[in-house]
């Protein structure tokens, strides 16, 4: 039995193999998207048999879950670090964009087209809730008069009665509205930018994103 806090050589080898499998999986996703992920193809690239690789990941869905978990954990850590450093809602938005641009395939795995037939486990939903919780915290800070939807009391009334997406967070309706506008509108710009839909339009997507941040979190 391994001593607590120390890995055995076998455990280190297993961790290294799992890490390499995930690296190969990301390469496949970059080339053909998550639906095209094939454990047998990864096994061939690594000089392993299919059954041997299945000792490290029992199924394609288990591997996808691990990749999604890593991606969400990375973003949650990025947002938490930014919040801990004193970033306001705009600062969190900049941290989000930097994270997305750093690895578009990682971004699309969690915010792109869902993988057919795949359902994420509850622990991944919990990590996603951490991200939204940080945004709701920041959304409660005082906003300027130009904040998007400042007079949208009808939406606030609706969100006050339909706040399941916010979990147990005690944010008031105005903060719910700000966080929801922030999340949906910034992801809209990011998704279009990373998919290349602004290419050839002659403007800098960073300027559009910053302009949106100014109105969402003045």
Tab-separated table of C-alpha atoms in Angstrom:
chain	number	residue	atom	x	y	z
A	1	UNK	CA	0.000	0.000	0.000
A	2	UNK	CA	1.293	3.471	-0.884
A	3	UNK	CA	2.131	5.848	1.968
A	4	UNK	CA	-0.334	8.729	2.161
A	5	UNK	CA	0.866	11.615	0.012
A	6	UNK	CA	3.336	9.436	-1.972
A	7	UNK	CA	2.656	7.656	-5.234
A	8	UNK	CA	4.037	4.263	-6.081
A	9	UNK	CA	5.879	3.807	-9.397
A	10	UNK	CA	2.815	2.012	-10.758
A	11	UNK	CA	0.556	4.898	-9.734
A	12	UNK	CA	2.909	7.419	-11.356
A	13	UNK	CA	2.997	5.369	-14.541
A	14	UNK	CA	-0.778	5.148	-14.596
A	15	UNK	CA	-1.086	8.921	-14.090
A	16	UNK	CA	1.402	9.551	-16.910
A	17	UNK	CA	-0.483	7.244	-19.278
A	18	UNK	CA	-3.807	8.879	-18.457
A	19	UNK	CA	-2.276	12.316	-19.066
A	20	UNK	CA	-0.912	11.201	-22.443
A	21	UNK	CA	-4.255	9.699	-23.419
A	22	UNK	CA	-5.929	13.006	-22.631
A	23	UNK	CA	-3.349	14.888	-24.702
A	24	UNK	CA	-4.060	12.605	-27.660
A	25	UNK	CA	-7.776	13.098	-27.108
A	26	UNK	CA	-7.399	16.872	-27.286
A	27	UNK	CA	-5.509	16.463	-30.566
A	28	UNK	CA	-8.390	14.402	-31.957
A	29	UNK	CA	-10.953	16.927	-30.765
A	30	UNK	CA	-9.006	19.737	-32.426
A	31	UNK	CA	-9.008	17.784	-35.704
A	32	UNK	CA	-12.491	16.275	-35.772
A	33	UNK	CA	-14.488	17.526	-32.786
A	34	UNK	CA	-15.576	15.652	-29.687
A	35	UNK	CA	-18.110	13.402	-31.502
A	36	UNK	CA	-15.199	11.941	-33.492
A	37	UNK	CA	-13.218	10.955	-30.411
A	38	UNK	CA	-12.046	7.325	-30.691
A	39	UNK	CA	-10.286	5.396	-27.952
A	40	UNK	CA	-9.162	2.766	-30.459
A	41	UNK	CA	-7.531	5.459	-32.605
A	42	UNK	CA	-5.738	6.838	-29.556
A	43	UNK	CA	-4.576	3.339	-28.624
A	44	UNK	CA	-3.120	2.871	-32.122
A	45	UNK	CA	-1.282	6.215	-31.913
A	46	UNK	CA	0.239	5.175	-28.596
A	47	UNK	CA	1.180	1.707	-29.759
A	48	UNK	CA	-1.300	0.062	-27.418
A	49	UNK	CA	-4.109	-2.385	-27.961
A	50	UNK	CA	-7.692	-1.204	-27.490
A	51	UNK	CA	-8.253	-3.432	-24.453
A	52	UNK	CA	-5.040	-2.130	-22.850
A	53	UNK	CA	-6.184	1.485	-23.179
A	54	UNK	CA	-9.576	0.642	-21.737
A	55	UNK	CA	-7.820	-0.162	-18.456
A	56	UNK	CA	-7.167	3.579	-18.118
A	57	UNK	CA	-10.482	4.883	-19.436
A	58	UNK	CA	-13.322	2.408	-19.524
A	59	UNK	CA	-15.274	4.215	-22.242
A	60	UNK	CA	-15.307	7.202	-24.562
A	61	UNK	CA	-17.768	8.932	-22.235
A	62	UNK	CA	-15.454	8.460	-19.261
A	63	UNK	CA	-12.649	10.124	-21.211
A	64	UNK	CA	-14.912	12.970	-22.340
A	65	UNK	CA	-16.047	13.450	-18.746
A	66	UNK	CA	-12.436	13.746	-17.626
A	67	UNK	CA	-11.681	16.322	-20.318
A	68	UNK	CA	-14.802	18.340	-19.498
A	69	UNK	CA	-14.007	18.161	-15.795
A	70	UNK	CA	-10.476	19.433	-16.443
A	71	UNK	CA	-11.795	22.261	-18.628
A	72	UNK	CA	-14.396	23.412	-16.119
A	73	UNK	CA	-11.913	23.124	-13.263
A	74	UNK	CA	-9.401	25.232	-15.197
A	75	UNK	CA	-11.974	27.957	-15.872
A	76	UNK	CA	-13.283	27.874	-12.301
A	77	UNK	CA	-9.733	28.281	-10.985
A	78	UNK	CA	-9.119	31.140	-13.426
A	79	UNK	CA	-12.274	32.974	-12.362
A	80	UNK	CA	-11.650	32.333	-8.660
A	81	UNK	CA	-8.073	33.621	-8.916
A	82	UNK	CA	-9.262	36.759	-10.704
A	83	UNK	CA	-11.973	37.344	-8.093
A	84	UNK	CA	-9.531	36.799	-5.232
A	85	UNK	CA	-7.205	39.402	-6.725
A	86	UNK	CA	-9.990	41.980	-6.533
A	87	UNK	CA	-11.304	41.831	-10.110
A	88	UNK	CA	-14.752	43.291	-10.643
A	89	UNK	CA	-17.287	41.911	-13.126
A	90	UNK	CA	-15.377	43.442	-16.046
A	91	UNK	CA	-12.161	41.880	-14.778
A	92	UNK	CA	-13.826	38.486	-14.662
A	93	UNK	CA	-14.976	39.021	-18.235
A	94	UNK	CA	-11.401	39.709	-19.344
A	95	UNK	CA	-10.207	36.611	-17.506
A	96	UNK	CA	-12.885	34.585	-19.306
A	97	UNK	CA	-11.801	35.817	-22.734
A	98	UNK	CA	-8.097	35.208	-22.042
A	99	UNK	CA	-8.907	31.668	-20.912
A	100	UNK	CA	-11.005	30.992	-24.011
A	101	UNK	CA	-8.432	32.368	-26.451
A	102	UNK	CA	-5.689	30.330	-24.801
A	103	UNK	CA	-7.350	27.062	-25.878
A	104	UNK	CA	-10.442	27.376	-28.124
A	105	UNK	CA	-11.005	23.612	-28.286
A	106	UNK	CA	-11.225	23.471	-24.496
A	107	UNK	CA	-13.750	26.303	-24.609
A	108	UNK	CA	-15.876	24.632	-27.280
A	109	UNK	CA	-15.895	21.306	-25.451
A	110	UNK	CA	-17.875	22.863	-22.604
A	111	UNK	CA	-19.690	25.720	-24.358
A	112	UNK	CA	-20.030	24.448	-27.908
A	113	UNK	CA	-22.394	21.935	-29.493
A	114	UNK	CA	-23.272	19.172	-26.991
A	115	UNK	CA	-21.802	15.740	-27.678
A	116	UNK	CA	-24.690	13.505	-28.879
A	117	UNK	CA	-25.745	10.998	-26.239
A	118	UNK	CA	-23.443	12.389	-23.565
A	119	UNK	CA	-24.664	13.486	-20.126
A	120	UNK	CA	-22.300	15.138	-17.645
A	121	UNK	CA	-22.224	13.860	-14.035
A	122	UNK	CA	-23.362	15.985	-11.110
A	123	UNK	CA	-19.862	16.946	-9.978
A	124	UNK	CA	-19.279	18.810	-13.248
A	125	UNK	CA	-22.502	20.730	-12.749
A	126	UNK	CA	-21.199	21.674	-9.299
A	127	UNK	CA	-17.968	23.067	-10.792
A	128	UNK	CA	-19.980	25.087	-13.320
A	129	UNK	CA	-22.006	26.440	-10.384
A	130	UNK	CA	-18.784	27.705	-8.790
A	131	UNK	CA	-18.154	29.844	-11.864
A	132	UNK	CA	-21.657	31.278	-11.834
A	133	UNK	CA	-21.393	31.876	-8.087
A	134	UNK	CA	-18.318	34.055	-8.584
A	135	UNK	CA	-20.134	36.046	-11.269
A	136	UNK	CA	-23.169	36.504	-9.024
A	137	UNK	CA	-20.899	37.738	-6.242
A	138	UNK	CA	-19.378	40.340	-8.574
A	139	UNK	CA	-22.770	41.242	-10.048
A	140	UNK	CA	-23.951	42.422	-6.625
A	141	UNK	CA	-21.382	45.224	-6.540
A	142	UNK	CA	-22.698	48.720	-7.286
A	143	UNK	CA	-23.102	49.380	-11.014
A	144	UNK	CA	-23.107	52.637	-12.903
A	145	UNK	CA	-26.228	54.128	-14.509
A	146	UNK	CA	-25.317	52.670	-17.924
A	147	UNK	CA	-25.402	49.059	-16.768
A	148	UNK	CA	-27.186	46.883	-19.325
A	149	UNK	CA	-30.836	46.447	-18.547
A	150	UNK	CA	-30.757	48.851	-15.594
A	151	UNK	CA	-34.494	49.504	-15.936
A	152	UNK	CA	-35.482	45.953	-16.900
A	153	UNK	CA	-37.724	45.274	-13.926
A	154	UNK	CA	-39.887	42.824	-15.909
A	155	UNK	CA	-36.953	40.475	-16.406
A	156	UNK	CA	-35.954	40.879	-12.778
A	157	UNK	CA	-39.447	39.899	-11.680
A	158	UNK	CA	-39.268	36.828	-13.883
A	159	UNK	CA	-35.826	35.824	-12.608
A	160	UNK	CA	-36.931	36.268	-9.005
A	161	UNK	CA	-39.351	33.390	-9.577
A	162	UNK	CA	-37.128	31.341	-11.904
A	163	UNK	CA	-33.729	31.276	-10.256
A	164	UNK	CA	-32.891	27.567	-10.256
A	165	UNK	CA	-29.835	28.288	-12.423
A	166	UNK	CA	-28.406	30.392	-9.572
A	167	UNK	CA	-28.601	27.509	-7.089
A	168	UNK	CA	-28.624	28.619	-3.470
A	169	UNK	CA	-26.929	31.955	-4.159
A	170	UNK	CA	-28.778	34.784	-2.342
A	171	UNK	CA	-28.212	37.327	-5.115
A	172	UNK	CA	-31.110	39.791	-5.505
A	173	UNK	CA	-32.997	39.953	-8.825
A	174	UNK	CA	-30.920	42.872	-10.129
A	175	UNK	CA	-27.729	40.843	-9.668
A	176	UNK	CA	-29.339	37.826	-11.316
A	177	UNK	CA	-30.163	39.969	-14.328
A	178	UNK	CA	-26.669	41.449	-14.538
A	179	UNK	CA	-24.982	38.045	-14.257
A	180	UNK	CA	-27.278	36.491	-16.855
A	181	UNK	CA	-26.755	39.325	-19.331
A	182	UNK	CA	-23.027	39.126	-18.693
A	183	UNK	CA	-22.856	35.363	-19.218
A	184	UNK	CA	-25.022	35.096	-22.323
A	185	UNK	CA	-23.813	38.149	-24.205
A	186	UNK	CA	-20.097	37.585	-23.615
A	187	UNK	CA	-20.368	33.926	-24.551
A	188	UNK	CA	-22.171	34.973	-27.718
A	189	UNK	CA	-19.256	37.157	-28.782
A	190	UNK	CA	-16.649	34.590	-27.752
A	191	UNK	CA	-18.364	31.750	-29.587
A	192	UNK	CA	-18.595	33.781	-32.796
A	193	UNK	CA	-15.003	34.980	-32.509
A	194	UNK	CA	-13.493	31.566	-31.801
A	195	UNK	CA	-15.515	29.955	-34.601
A	196	UNK	CA	-14.055	32.503	-37.037
A	197	UNK	CA	-17.304	34.261	-37.879
A	198	UNK	CA	-15.717	37.712	-37.512
A	199	UNK	CA	-12.925	36.869	-39.948
A	200	UNK	CA	-12.934	39.258	-42.887
A	201	UNK	CA	-15.387	41.681	-41.294
A	202	UNK	CA	-12.644	44.255	-40.787
A	203	UNK	CA	-12.914	44.973	-37.067
A	204	UNK	CA	-11.130	43.798	-33.952
A	205	UNK	CA	-13.284	41.409	-31.859
A	206	UNK	CA	-11.412	42.572	-28.766
A	207	UNK	CA	-12.865	46.062	-29.259
A	208	UNK	CA	-16.381	44.646	-29.527
A	209	UNK	CA	-15.855	42.542	-26.408
A	210	UNK	CA	-14.493	45.499	-24.414
A	211	UNK	CA	-17.399	47.660	-25.577
A	212	UNK	CA	-19.841	45.017	-24.371
A	213	UNK	CA	-18.000	44.803	-21.038
A	214	UNK	CA	-18.323	48.575	-20.634
A	215	UNK	CA	-22.105	48.337	-20.892
A	216	UNK	CA	-22.439	45.151	-18.875
A	217	UNK	CA	-20.109	46.145	-16.047
A	218	UNK	CA	-19.421	49.905	-16.149
